[in-house]
Coordinates of C-alpha atoms in Angstrom, one line a residue:
M30 CA -24.2 19.1 3.9
K31 CA -23.1 15.5 4.3
D32 CA -22.5 13.9 7.7
F33 CA -19.4 12.2 6.4
V34 CA -17.2 12.1 3.3
I35 CA -14.8 9.2 2.9
V36 CA -11.8 10.0 0.7
G37 CA -10.6 6.7 -0.9
A38 CA -12.6 3.7 -2.1
A39 CA -10.2 0.8 -1.4
Q40 CA -10.4 -1.6 1.6
A41 CA -10.0 1.1 4.3
G42 CA -12.7 3.4 2.9
L43 CA -15.1 0.6 2.1
S44 CA -14.7 -0.8 5.7
M45 CA -15.7 2.6 7.1
A46 CA -18.5 2.9 4.7
Y47 CA -20.0 -0.4 6.0
F48 CA -20.3 1.0 9.5
L49 CA -21.7 4.3 8.3
K50 CA -24.3 2.5 6.2
Q51 CA -25.3 0.2 9.1
N52 CA -25.8 3.3 11.2
Q53 CA -27.8 5.1 8.5
K54 CA -25.5 8.0 8.2
D55 CA -25.6 10.4 5.3
F56 CA -22.2 10.0 3.6
L57 CA -20.4 9.9 0.3
I58 CA -17.3 8.1 -0.8
I59 CA -15.1 9.9 -3.4
D60 CA -12.1 8.4 -5.2
R61 CA -9.8 9.8 -7.9
E62 CA -9.8 6.6 -10.0
E63 CA -12.3 5.7 -12.7
E64 CA -13.2 2.3 -11.3
I65 CA -13.3 0.5 -7.9
G66 CA -10.2 -1.6 -7.3
A67 CA -7.9 0.6 -9.5
S68 CA -5.3 0.9 -6.7
W69 CA -4.8 -2.9 -7.1
L70 CA -5.3 -3.1 -10.9
N71 CA -2.6 -0.5 -11.5
R72 CA 0.1 -2.7 -10.0
W73 CA 2.2 -5.3 -11.8
D74 CA 0.3 -8.1 -13.6
T75 CA 1.5 -11.1 -11.5
L76 CA 0.8 -9.4 -8.1
K77 CA -0.8 -11.7 -5.6
L78 CA -1.7 -11.3 -1.9
F79 CA 0.6 -12.7 0.8
T80 CA -2.5 -13.6 2.8
P81 CA -4.8 -16.6 2.0
T82 CA -8.6 -16.2 1.6
E83 CA -9.5 -16.7 5.3
F84 CA -7.5 -13.6 6.2
N85 CA -8.9 -11.4 3.5
H86 CA -12.6 -11.0 4.5
L87 CA -13.9 -7.4 4.8
I88 CA -16.6 -6.9 7.4
G89 CA -20.0 -8.3 6.3
M90 CA -18.9 -10.2 3.1
P91 CA -16.5 -13.2 2.9
F92 CA -13.9 -13.2 0.2
P93 CA -15.3 -15.6 -2.5
A94 CA -12.4 -18.1 -2.8
P95 CA -11.5 -21.4 -1.1
K96 CA -9.6 -21.5 2.2
G97 CA -5.8 -21.4 1.6
Y98 CA -6.1 -19.7 -1.7
Y99 CA -3.9 -16.6 -2.5
P100 CA -5.9 -14.2 -4.6
D101 CA -4.4 -12.1 -7.4
K102 CA -5.0 -8.4 -8.0
Y103 CA -7.9 -8.9 -10.4
E104 CA -9.8 -11.0 -7.8
V105 CA -9.2 -8.4 -5.1
A106 CA -10.6 -5.7 -7.4
A107 CA -13.6 -7.8 -8.4
Y108 CA -14.3 -8.4 -4.7
F109 CA -14.3 -4.7 -3.9
K110 CA -16.7 -4.1 -6.8
S111 CA -19.0 -6.8 -5.5
Y112 CA -18.8 -5.3 -2.0
V113 CA -19.8 -1.9 -3.2
E114 CA -22.7 -3.4 -5.1
K115 CA -23.9 -5.5 -2.2
F116 CA -24.1 -2.6 0.2
D117 CA -25.1 0.0 -2.4
F118 CA -22.6 2.6 -1.1
P119 CA -23.0 6.2 -2.4
L120 CA -19.9 6.7 -4.5
Q121 CA -18.4 9.3 -6.8
L122 CA -15.5 8.2 -9.0
N123 CA -13.1 10.4 -11.0
T124 CA -13.1 12.8 -8.1
L125 CA -9.7 14.0 -6.8
A126 CA -9.7 15.7 -3.4
E127 CA -7.3 18.6 -4.0
R128 CA -7.8 20.4 -0.7
I129 CA -9.5 19.9 2.7
E130 CA -10.1 22.9 4.8
K131 CA -12.0 23.3 8.1
K132 CA -14.3 26.3 8.5
D133 CA -16.1 26.7 11.8
K134 CA -17.5 23.3 12.6
H135 CA -17.6 21.8 9.1
F136 CA -15.1 20.9 6.3
I137 CA -14.9 22.0 2.7
I138 CA -13.4 19.5 0.3
K139 CA -12.2 21.1 -2.9
T140 CA -12.1 18.5 -5.7
N141 CA -11.5 18.6 -9.5
K142 CA -15.2 18.7 -10.0
Q143 CA -16.9 20.6 -7.2
E144 CA -16.7 21.7 -3.5
I145 CA -18.2 19.3 -1.0
T146 CA -19.2 20.3 2.5
C147 CA -19.5 17.9 5.4
R148 CA -19.3 17.6 9.2
H149 CA -16.7 14.9 9.3
V150 CA -14.0 13.6 6.9
I151 CA -12.5 10.2 6.9
V152 CA -9.2 10.0 4.9
A153 CA -8.7 6.5 3.5
T154 CA -6.1 7.2 0.8
G155 CA -3.6 4.5 2.1
P156 CA 0.2 4.8 2.6
F157 CA 1.3 4.7 -1.1
H158 CA 1.2 8.3 -2.3
I159 CA 4.3 9.6 -4.1
P160 CA 6.6 7.0 -5.8
Y161 CA 10.1 7.6 -4.5
T162 CA 13.2 7.5 -6.6
P163 CA 16.6 8.9 -5.6
K164 CA 17.4 12.3 -7.1
F165 CA 20.3 11.1 -9.2
H166 CA 17.9 9.2 -11.4
N167 CA 17.5 12.5 -13.3
K168 CA 21.2 12.4 -14.2
L169 CA 20.8 9.3 -16.3
S170 CA 20.6 9.2 -20.1
D171 CA 17.2 9.1 -21.8
S172 CA 18.4 5.9 -23.5
I173 CA 17.9 4.0 -20.2
Y174 CA 14.3 3.1 -19.6
Q175 CA 13.3 3.9 -16.0
V176 CA 10.1 2.8 -14.3
H177 CA 9.0 2.8 -10.7
S178 CA 7.5 -0.4 -9.4
N179 CA 4.2 1.5 -9.0
Y180 CA 4.0 1.7 -12.9
Y181 CA 5.8 -1.6 -13.7
K182 CA 3.4 -4.1 -15.3
N183 CA 5.5 -6.9 -16.8
S184 CA 8.9 -7.5 -18.4
D185 CA 7.4 -6.7 -21.9
Q186 CA 7.9 -3.0 -21.0
L187 CA 11.6 -3.4 -20.9
Q188 CA 14.1 -2.8 -23.7
K189 CA 16.4 -5.6 -24.8
G190 CA 19.5 -5.8 -22.7
S191 CA 20.4 -5.9 -19.0
T192 CA 18.1 -4.6 -16.3
L193 CA 18.9 -3.2 -12.8
V194 CA 16.3 -3.8 -10.1
V195 CA 16.7 -1.4 -7.2
G196 CA 15.0 -2.1 -3.8
G197 CA 15.1 -5.0 -1.4
G198 CA 11.5 -5.2 -0.2
D199 CA 8.8 -7.6 -1.2
S200 CA 8.1 -5.7 -4.5
G201 CA 11.8 -5.6 -5.4
F202 CA 12.3 -9.3 -5.0
Q203 CA 9.1 -10.3 -6.7
I204 CA 10.0 -8.1 -9.7
L205 CA 13.5 -9.4 -9.7
D206 CA 12.2 -12.9 -9.8
E207 CA 9.9 -12.2 -12.7
I208 CA 12.4 -10.4 -14.9
S209 CA 15.3 -12.8 -14.3
S210 CA 12.9 -15.7 -15.1
N211 CA 11.8 -14.2 -18.4
T212 CA 15.1 -13.3 -19.9
S213 CA 18.7 -14.7 -20.3
N214 CA 20.1 -11.2 -20.1
T215 CA 21.9 -10.0 -17.0
T216 CA 19.6 -8.8 -14.2
Y217 CA 21.4 -6.7 -11.6
F218 CA 20.1 -6.5 -8.1
S219 CA 20.8 -3.4 -6.0
G220 CA 19.7 -3.8 -2.4
S221 CA 20.3 -5.6 0.8
T222 CA 20.4 -9.4 0.7
D223 CA 20.8 -9.6 4.5
I224 CA 17.1 -10.1 5.0
R225 CA 14.8 -12.6 6.7
T226 CA 12.5 -14.7 4.5
L227 CA 9.4 -16.4 5.7
P228 CA 7.5 -19.2 3.9
Q229 CA 3.8 -18.8 3.2
E230 CA 3.1 -22.1 5.0
F231 CA 4.8 -23.9 7.9
L232 CA 4.0 -27.3 9.4
G233 CA 0.9 -27.5 7.4
K234 CA -0.5 -24.1 8.5
T235 CA -0.3 -20.8 6.7
L236 CA 2.1 -18.2 8.1
W237 CA -0.9 -16.0 8.9
W238 CA -2.5 -18.7 11.0
W239 CA 0.7 -18.8 13.1
F240 CA 0.7 -15.0 13.2
T241 CA -2.8 -15.0 14.6
K242 CA -2.2 -17.8 17.1
T243 CA 1.0 -16.0 18.5
G244 CA -0.7 -12.6 18.6
F245 CA 1.9 -11.2 16.2
L246 CA -0.7 -9.1 14.3
S247 CA -2.3 -7.8 17.5
F248 CA 0.5 -6.0 19.3
S249 CA -0.2 -2.3 19.6
K250 CA 2.4 0.0 18.0
N251 CA 2.9 1.6 21.4
S252 CA 3.6 -1.7 23.2
W253 CA 7.2 -2.8 23.8
I254 CA 7.0 -5.7 21.4
G255 CA 5.1 -3.7 18.9
K256 CA 7.8 -1.1 18.8
K257 CA 10.4 -3.8 18.3
I258 CA 8.5 -5.3 15.4
N259 CA 7.9 -1.9 13.8
Q260 CA 11.6 -0.9 14.1
S261 CA 12.9 -4.1 12.8
K262 CA 13.5 -4.8 9.1
Q263 CA 10.4 -6.4 7.6
P264 CA 10.8 -10.0 6.4
I265 CA 10.2 -11.1 2.8
I266 CA 7.1 -13.3 2.7
G267 CA 6.6 -16.2 0.3
T268 CA 9.5 -15.4 -2.1
D269 CA 12.4 -17.7 -2.3
V270 CA 15.1 -15.1 -2.2
K271 CA 18.1 -17.5 -2.0
T272 CA 17.1 -19.3 -5.1
I273 CA 16.5 -16.1 -7.0
I274 CA 19.9 -14.5 -6.2
K275 CA 21.7 -17.7 -7.1
R276 CA 20.4 -17.7 -10.7
G277 CA 23.2 -17.5 -13.3
N278 CA 21.8 -14.3 -14.8
V279 CA 21.4 -12.4 -11.5
T280 CA 24.3 -10.3 -10.4
L281 CA 24.4 -8.6 -6.9
V282 CA 25.9 -5.1 -6.9
G283 CA 25.0 -3.7 -3.4
H284 CA 23.4 -0.4 -2.9
T285 CA 23.2 2.1 -5.8
T286 CA 24.9 5.4 -4.8
D287 CA 25.0 7.7 -7.8
A288 CA 24.6 7.9 -11.6
E289 CA 25.8 9.9 -14.5
Y290 CA 24.6 9.5 -18.0
N291 CA 25.1 5.8 -18.9
T292 CA 27.1 5.0 -15.7
I293 CA 25.5 3.8 -12.5
K294 CA 27.6 3.7 -9.4
T295 CA 27.0 0.9 -6.9
A296 CA 28.7 -0.3 -3.7
T297 CA 30.7 -2.9 -5.7
V298 CA 30.9 -1.9 -9.3
E299 CA 30.2 0.8 -11.9
L300 CA 27.6 -0.4 -14.4
T301 CA 27.8 0.9 -18.0
D302 CA 25.6 -1.7 -19.8
V303 CA 22.2 -1.1 -18.1
K304 CA 19.3 -0.6 -20.5
N305 CA 16.5 -0.7 -17.9
I306 CA 16.0 0.3 -14.3
V307 CA 13.1 -0.7 -12.1
W308 CA 13.0 1.4 -9.0
A309 CA 11.3 -0.6 -6.3
T310 CA 12.2 2.1 -3.8
G311 CA 9.0 2.7 -2.0
Y312 CA 6.8 5.8 -1.5
K313 CA 6.7 9.0 0.4
P314 CA 3.5 10.1 2.2
N315 CA 1.7 13.3 1.0
F316 CA -0.8 14.9 3.3
E317 CA 0.1 18.5 2.4
W318 CA -3.3 19.0 0.7
I319 CA -5.0 18.9 4.1
D320 CA -5.0 22.4 5.7
N321 CA -3.4 22.8 9.1
L322 CA -2.8 19.1 9.6
E323 CA -0.3 18.1 12.3
L324 CA 2.3 15.7 10.9
T325 CA 4.9 13.5 12.5
D326 CA 8.6 13.6 11.6
D327 CA 8.1 11.0 8.9
G328 CA 5.3 12.9 7.2
Y329 CA 2.2 11.0 8.5
P330 CA -0.7 12.6 10.4
K331 CA -0.5 12.7 14.2
H332 CA -3.4 10.6 15.5
H333 CA -4.5 8.1 18.1
R334 CA -5.9 5.0 16.4
G335 CA -7.1 7.2 13.5
I336 CA -8.4 10.1 15.5
S337 CA -6.4 13.2 14.4
T338 CA -5.7 16.3 16.3
T339 CA -8.2 18.1 14.2
E340 CA -11.7 17.5 15.5
G341 CA -13.9 15.8 13.0
L342 CA -11.0 14.6 10.8
Y343 CA -10.1 10.9 10.9
F344 CA -7.6 8.5 9.2
I345 CA -7.7 4.8 8.3
G346 CA -5.5 2.6 6.2
L347 CA -2.2 4.0 7.4
P348 CA 0.7 1.6 8.1
W349 CA 0.7 0.6 11.7
L350 CA -2.4 2.6 12.4
H351 CA -2.7 0.5 15.6
T352 CA -1.1 -2.9 15.0
R353 CA 0.9 -4.8 12.3
G354 CA -2.5 -6.2 11.2
S355 CA -3.7 -2.7 10.3
A356 CA -1.9 -3.1 7.0
T357 CA -3.7 -6.3 5.9
L358 CA -6.9 -6.7 4.0
G359 CA -8.6 -8.7 6.7
G360 CA -7.1 -6.7 9.6
I361 CA -8.6 -3.4 8.5
K362 CA -12.1 -4.2 9.9
K363 CA -10.8 -4.0 13.5
D364 CA -9.5 -0.5 13.0
A365 CA -12.7 0.4 11.2
A366 CA -14.9 -1.0 14.0
Y367 CA -12.9 0.9 16.7
L368 CA -13.0 4.2 14.7
A369 CA -16.7 3.8 14.1
T370 CA -17.5 3.4 17.8
Q371 CA -15.5 6.6 18.5
I372 CA -17.1 8.6 15.7
L373 CA -20.7 7.4 16.2
Q374 CA -21.0 7.3 20.0

């Protein structure tokens, strides 16, 4: 029986593994993917971090790039692989955790390969579980190519003709930028344009330098200002939204409301010429595979800074686990350090 099993081998799981290794605990990391860094490699080809090098360091090993550099997804994956190799973490890939049950004072993790027993489980599967698309996408003709942003790689996937990009978050605007830059065909945008945008640098300093100095990343989610930040619409970082939506081949159509065969209904117009749709419409959490887990109204585990209501079961890598910085590559180490002190005391 292991002392700990960590489910998930991205930044959250690896950060916890560091502290377990330092404390000589008997543990195992399992991950459903076939290689380290797959959660990043599976995203679109031009994906880059919003945070520069100096804010991307995992505990115990600096990110190998110059200060002020914005790494791409391939460099992040390579960094994770080097991190695992440096600390020689016990790791089992191609292993999907299908069910977690607690029996007496230990846990049974049922996977696609075997059952694993342990005294403690740390779930580090992140916030991106089930790609969400509105139900009416099933009413569309098969002649329209549909892809969620989770599976979008590049504009070469698309059919000839116009494309509709749905979703006004960072992913939506980055994909809109890429598609509208690579084609003269009409690119429709469905989503809110009433958003705040922030540059990656201001007055010679990176945005994240300012965030650190002002304490923006350190406000607890339970504090008054933390609640205000969490409830407000998230700004778009490092993407020139105004320039993108002013392009001659970009047409704004408002929110998409319904669809039927080849017709897509939006707030301003009915579209009948769309050949492709990219759904940058986010994700829904999925923790139903954990037996008797208490969930919040929005489907996330009930917890205090990663400590769940089930004794011995912990979470890390959730959005706003404690602060806004919990969602960043460099911010995860603070959550991991706190959780480690609570687990190992």
